[in-house]
PDB file of C-alpha atoms and ligand atoms in Angstrom:
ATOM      1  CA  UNK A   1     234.641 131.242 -31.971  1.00  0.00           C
ATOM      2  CA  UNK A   2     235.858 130.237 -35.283  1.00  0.00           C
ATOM      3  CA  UNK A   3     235.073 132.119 -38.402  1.00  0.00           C
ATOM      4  CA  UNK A   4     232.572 129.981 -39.881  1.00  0.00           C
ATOM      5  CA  UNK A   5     230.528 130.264 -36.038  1.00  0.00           C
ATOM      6  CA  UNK A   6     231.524 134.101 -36.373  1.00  0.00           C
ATOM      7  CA  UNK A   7     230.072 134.271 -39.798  1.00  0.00           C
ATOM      8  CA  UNK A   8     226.809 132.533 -38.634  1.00  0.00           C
ATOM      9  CA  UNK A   9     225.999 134.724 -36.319  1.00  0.00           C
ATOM     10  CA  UNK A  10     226.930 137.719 -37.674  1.00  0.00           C
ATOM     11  CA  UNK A  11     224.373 136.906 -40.309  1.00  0.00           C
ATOM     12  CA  UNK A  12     221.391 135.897 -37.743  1.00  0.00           C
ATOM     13  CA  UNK A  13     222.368 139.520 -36.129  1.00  0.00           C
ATOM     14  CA  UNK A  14     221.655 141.276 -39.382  1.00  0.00           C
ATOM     15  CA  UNK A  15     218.654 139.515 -39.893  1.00  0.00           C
ATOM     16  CA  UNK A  16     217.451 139.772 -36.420  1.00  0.00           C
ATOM     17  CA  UNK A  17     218.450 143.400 -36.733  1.00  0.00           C
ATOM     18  CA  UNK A  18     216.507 144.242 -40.011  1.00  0.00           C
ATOM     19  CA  UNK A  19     213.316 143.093 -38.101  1.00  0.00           C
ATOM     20  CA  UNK A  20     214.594 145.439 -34.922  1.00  0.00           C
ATOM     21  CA  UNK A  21     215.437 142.419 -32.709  1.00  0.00           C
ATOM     22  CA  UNK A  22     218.605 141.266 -30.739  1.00  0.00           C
ATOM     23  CA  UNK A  23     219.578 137.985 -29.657  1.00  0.00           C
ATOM     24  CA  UNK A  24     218.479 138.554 -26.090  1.00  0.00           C
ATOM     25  CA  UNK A  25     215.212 139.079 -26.915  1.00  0.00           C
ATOM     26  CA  UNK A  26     214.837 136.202 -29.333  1.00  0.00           C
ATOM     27  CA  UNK A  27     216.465 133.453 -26.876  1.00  0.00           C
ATOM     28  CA  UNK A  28     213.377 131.243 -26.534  1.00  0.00           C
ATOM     29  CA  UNK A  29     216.015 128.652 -27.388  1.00  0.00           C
ATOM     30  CA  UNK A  30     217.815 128.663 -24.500  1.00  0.00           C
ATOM     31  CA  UNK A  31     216.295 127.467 -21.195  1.00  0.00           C
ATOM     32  CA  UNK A  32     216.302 131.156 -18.437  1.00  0.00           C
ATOM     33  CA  UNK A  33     218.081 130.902 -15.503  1.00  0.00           C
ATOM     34  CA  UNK A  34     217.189 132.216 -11.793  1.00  0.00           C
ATOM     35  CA  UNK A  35     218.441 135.148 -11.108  1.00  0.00           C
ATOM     36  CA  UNK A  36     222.112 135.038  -9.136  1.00  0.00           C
ATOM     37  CA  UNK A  37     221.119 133.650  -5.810  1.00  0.00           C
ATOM     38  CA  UNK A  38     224.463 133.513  -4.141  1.00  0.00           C
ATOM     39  CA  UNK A  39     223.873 134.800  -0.893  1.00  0.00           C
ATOM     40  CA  UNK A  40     222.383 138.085  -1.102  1.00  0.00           C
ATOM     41  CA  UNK A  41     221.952 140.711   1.458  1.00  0.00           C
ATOM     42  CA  UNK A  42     219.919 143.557   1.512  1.00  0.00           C
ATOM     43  CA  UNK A  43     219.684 146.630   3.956  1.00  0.00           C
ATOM     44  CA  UNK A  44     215.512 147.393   3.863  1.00  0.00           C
ATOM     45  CA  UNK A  45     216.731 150.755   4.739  1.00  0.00           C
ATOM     46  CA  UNK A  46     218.052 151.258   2.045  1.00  0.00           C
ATOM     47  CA  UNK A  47     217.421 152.917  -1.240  1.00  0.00           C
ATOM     48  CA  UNK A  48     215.064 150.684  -3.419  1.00  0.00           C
ATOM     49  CA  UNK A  49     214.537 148.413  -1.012  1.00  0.00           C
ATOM     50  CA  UNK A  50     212.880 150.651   1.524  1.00  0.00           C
ATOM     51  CA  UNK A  51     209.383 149.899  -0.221  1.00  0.00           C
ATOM     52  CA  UNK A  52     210.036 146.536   0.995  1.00  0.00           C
ATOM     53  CA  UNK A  53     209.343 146.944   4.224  1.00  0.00           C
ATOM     54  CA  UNK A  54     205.286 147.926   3.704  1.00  0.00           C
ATOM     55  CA  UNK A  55     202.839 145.030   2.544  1.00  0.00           C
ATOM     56  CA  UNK A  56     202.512 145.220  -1.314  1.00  0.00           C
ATOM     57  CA  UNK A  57     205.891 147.143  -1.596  1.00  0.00           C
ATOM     58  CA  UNK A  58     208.034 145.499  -4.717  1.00  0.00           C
ATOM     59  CA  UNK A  59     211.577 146.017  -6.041  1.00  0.00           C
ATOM     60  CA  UNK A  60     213.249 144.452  -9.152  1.00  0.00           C
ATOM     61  CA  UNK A  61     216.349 143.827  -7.898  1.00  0.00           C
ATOM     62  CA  UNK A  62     218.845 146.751 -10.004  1.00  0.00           C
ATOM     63  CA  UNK A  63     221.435 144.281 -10.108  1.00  0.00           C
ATOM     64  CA  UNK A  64     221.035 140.733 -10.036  1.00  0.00           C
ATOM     65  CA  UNK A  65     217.457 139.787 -11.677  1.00  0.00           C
ATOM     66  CA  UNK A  66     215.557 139.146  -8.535  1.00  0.00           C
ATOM     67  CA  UNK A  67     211.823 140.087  -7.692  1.00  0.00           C
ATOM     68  CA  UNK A  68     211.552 140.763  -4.258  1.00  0.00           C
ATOM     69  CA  UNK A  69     207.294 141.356  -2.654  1.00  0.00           C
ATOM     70  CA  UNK A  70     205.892 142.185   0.533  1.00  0.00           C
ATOM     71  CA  UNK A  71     203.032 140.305   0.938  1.00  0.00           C
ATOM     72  CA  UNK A  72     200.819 140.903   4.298  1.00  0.00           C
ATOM     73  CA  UNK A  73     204.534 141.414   6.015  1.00  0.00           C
ATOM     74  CA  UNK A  74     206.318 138.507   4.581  1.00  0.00           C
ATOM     75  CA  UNK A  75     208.977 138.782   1.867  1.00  0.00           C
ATOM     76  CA  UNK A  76     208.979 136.606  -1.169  1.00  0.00           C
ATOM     77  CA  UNK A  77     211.781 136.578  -3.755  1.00  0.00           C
ATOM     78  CA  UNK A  78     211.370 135.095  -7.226  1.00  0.00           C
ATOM     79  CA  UNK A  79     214.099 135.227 -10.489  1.00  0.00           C
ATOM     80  CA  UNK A  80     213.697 137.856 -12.368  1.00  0.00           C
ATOM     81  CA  UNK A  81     214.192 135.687 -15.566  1.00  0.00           C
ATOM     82  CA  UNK A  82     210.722 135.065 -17.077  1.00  0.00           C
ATOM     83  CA  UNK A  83     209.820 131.237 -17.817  1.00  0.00           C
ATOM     84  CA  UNK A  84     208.156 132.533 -21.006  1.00  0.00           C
ATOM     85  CA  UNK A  85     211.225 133.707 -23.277  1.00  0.00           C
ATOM     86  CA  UNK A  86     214.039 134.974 -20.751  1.00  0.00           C
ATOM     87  CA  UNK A  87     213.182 138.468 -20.288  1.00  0.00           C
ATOM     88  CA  UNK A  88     214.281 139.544 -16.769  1.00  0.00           C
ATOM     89  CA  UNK A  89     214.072 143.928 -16.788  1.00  0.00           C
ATOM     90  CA  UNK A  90     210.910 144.776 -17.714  1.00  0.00           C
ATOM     91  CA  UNK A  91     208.472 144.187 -15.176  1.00  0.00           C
ATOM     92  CA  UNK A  92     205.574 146.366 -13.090  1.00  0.00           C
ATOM     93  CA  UNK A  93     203.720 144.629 -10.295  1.00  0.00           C
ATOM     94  CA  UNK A  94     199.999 145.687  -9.905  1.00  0.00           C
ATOM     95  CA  UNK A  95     198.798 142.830  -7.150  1.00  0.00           C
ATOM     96  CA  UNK A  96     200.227 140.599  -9.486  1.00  0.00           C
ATOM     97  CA  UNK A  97     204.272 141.027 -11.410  1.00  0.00           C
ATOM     98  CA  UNK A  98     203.942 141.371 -15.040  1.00  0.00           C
ATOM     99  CA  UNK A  99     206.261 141.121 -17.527  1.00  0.00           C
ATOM    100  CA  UNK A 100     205.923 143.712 -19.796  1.00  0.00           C
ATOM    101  CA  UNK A 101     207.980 141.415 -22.893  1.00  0.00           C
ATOM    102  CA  UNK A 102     204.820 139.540 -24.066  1.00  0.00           C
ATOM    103  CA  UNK A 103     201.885 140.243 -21.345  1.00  0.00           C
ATOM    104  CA  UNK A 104     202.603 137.286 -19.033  1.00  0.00           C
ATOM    105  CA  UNK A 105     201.047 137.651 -15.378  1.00  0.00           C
ATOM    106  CA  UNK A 106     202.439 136.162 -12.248  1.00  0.00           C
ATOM    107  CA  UNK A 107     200.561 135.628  -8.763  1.00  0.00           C
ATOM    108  CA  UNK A 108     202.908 136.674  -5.699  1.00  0.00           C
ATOM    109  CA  UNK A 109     203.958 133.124  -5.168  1.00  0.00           C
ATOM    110  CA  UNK A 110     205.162 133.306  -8.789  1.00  0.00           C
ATOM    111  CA  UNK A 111     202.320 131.232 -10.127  1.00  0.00           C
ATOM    112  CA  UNK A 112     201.500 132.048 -13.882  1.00  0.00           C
ATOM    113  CA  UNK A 113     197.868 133.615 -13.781  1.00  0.00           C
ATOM    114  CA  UNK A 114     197.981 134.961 -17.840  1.00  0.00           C
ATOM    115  CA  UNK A 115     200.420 133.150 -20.398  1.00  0.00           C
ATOM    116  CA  UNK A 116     202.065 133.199 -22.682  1.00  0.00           C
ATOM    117  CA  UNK A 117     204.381 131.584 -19.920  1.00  0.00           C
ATOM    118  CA  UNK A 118     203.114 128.484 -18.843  1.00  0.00           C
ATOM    119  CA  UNK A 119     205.620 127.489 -15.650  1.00  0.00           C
ATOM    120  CA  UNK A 120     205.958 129.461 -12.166  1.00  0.00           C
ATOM    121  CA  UNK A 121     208.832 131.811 -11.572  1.00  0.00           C
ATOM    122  CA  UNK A 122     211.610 130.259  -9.936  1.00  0.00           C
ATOM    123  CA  UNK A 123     211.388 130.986  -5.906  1.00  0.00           C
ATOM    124  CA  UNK A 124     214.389 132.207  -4.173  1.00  0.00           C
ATOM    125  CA  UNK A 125     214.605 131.824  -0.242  1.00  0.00           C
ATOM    126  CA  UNK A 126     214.537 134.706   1.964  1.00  0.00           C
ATOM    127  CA  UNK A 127     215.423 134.880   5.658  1.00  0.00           C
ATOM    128  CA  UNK A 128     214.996 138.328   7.074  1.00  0.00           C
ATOM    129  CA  UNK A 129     216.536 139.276  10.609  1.00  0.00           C
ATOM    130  CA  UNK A 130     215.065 142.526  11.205  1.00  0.00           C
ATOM    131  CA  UNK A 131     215.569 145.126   8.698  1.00  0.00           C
ATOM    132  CA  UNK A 132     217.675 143.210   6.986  1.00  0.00           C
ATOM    133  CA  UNK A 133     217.181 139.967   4.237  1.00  0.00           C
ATOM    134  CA  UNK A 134     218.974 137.576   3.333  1.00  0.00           C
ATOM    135  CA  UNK A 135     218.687 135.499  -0.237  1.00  0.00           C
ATOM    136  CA  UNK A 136     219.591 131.967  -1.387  1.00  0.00           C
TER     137      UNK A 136
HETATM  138  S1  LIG V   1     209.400 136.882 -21.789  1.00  0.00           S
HETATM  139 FE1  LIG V   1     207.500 136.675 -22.791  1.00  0.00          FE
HETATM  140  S2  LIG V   1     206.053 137.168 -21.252  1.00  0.00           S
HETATM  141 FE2  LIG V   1     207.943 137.353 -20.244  1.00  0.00          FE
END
């Protein structure tokens, strides 16, 4: 980064600052992206994922923004990252995941069921060999 770059966004931090906002939560600018899908594989006897293994258990991945649901026995994973403005930690599921950022509601196939967001989560794949799941 050269100092003029430096400069700039120094600057936008103090402003964004003086307001009580970082960059991450102001980066409706840049487009989200799924959570890390490389191949992920997850014990369901293990500690969070346990909850997985009842119908309408959820977990929020601790690691690598994913949304994992047990819906009537089946598994769905979804990015974490919301489509509305990027936020990817702060979410509760009720029947329905919502991110907790600006209100936005998501059905359990990741469909958008209250804006503001206006496109589905992204959908991970799942394969699950017994008690264990496998993602991307
Ligand atoms: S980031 Fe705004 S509702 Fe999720």
């Amino acid at each position: 980064m050269d100092k003029r770059a430096f400069i700039k966004k120094a600057s936008l931090v103090t402003v964004l600052a003086s307001f009580g906002l970082t960059l991450e939560s102001c980066s409706s600018d840049d487009e989200p992206t799924p959570g890390n899908t490389s191949k992920t594989t997850i014990d369901l006897n293990t500690s969070p994922f346990s909850s997985l293994k009842s119908p309408g258990g959820w977990v929020l991945h601790p690691t690598q923004k994913i949304l994992l649901v047990n819906v009537g026995g089946t598994i769905s994973a979804f990015s974490s990252v919301c489509t509305h403005e990027g936020c990817s930690t702060d979410w509760s599921f009720s029947g329905e995941f919502l991110c907790g950022c600006h209100g936005s509601r998501f059905d359990t196939s990741g469909n958008v069921t209250n804006g503001p967001a206006s496109r589905p989560l992204s959908r991970i794949s799942v394969t699950r060999d017994g008690d264990t799941l496998t993602l991307g």
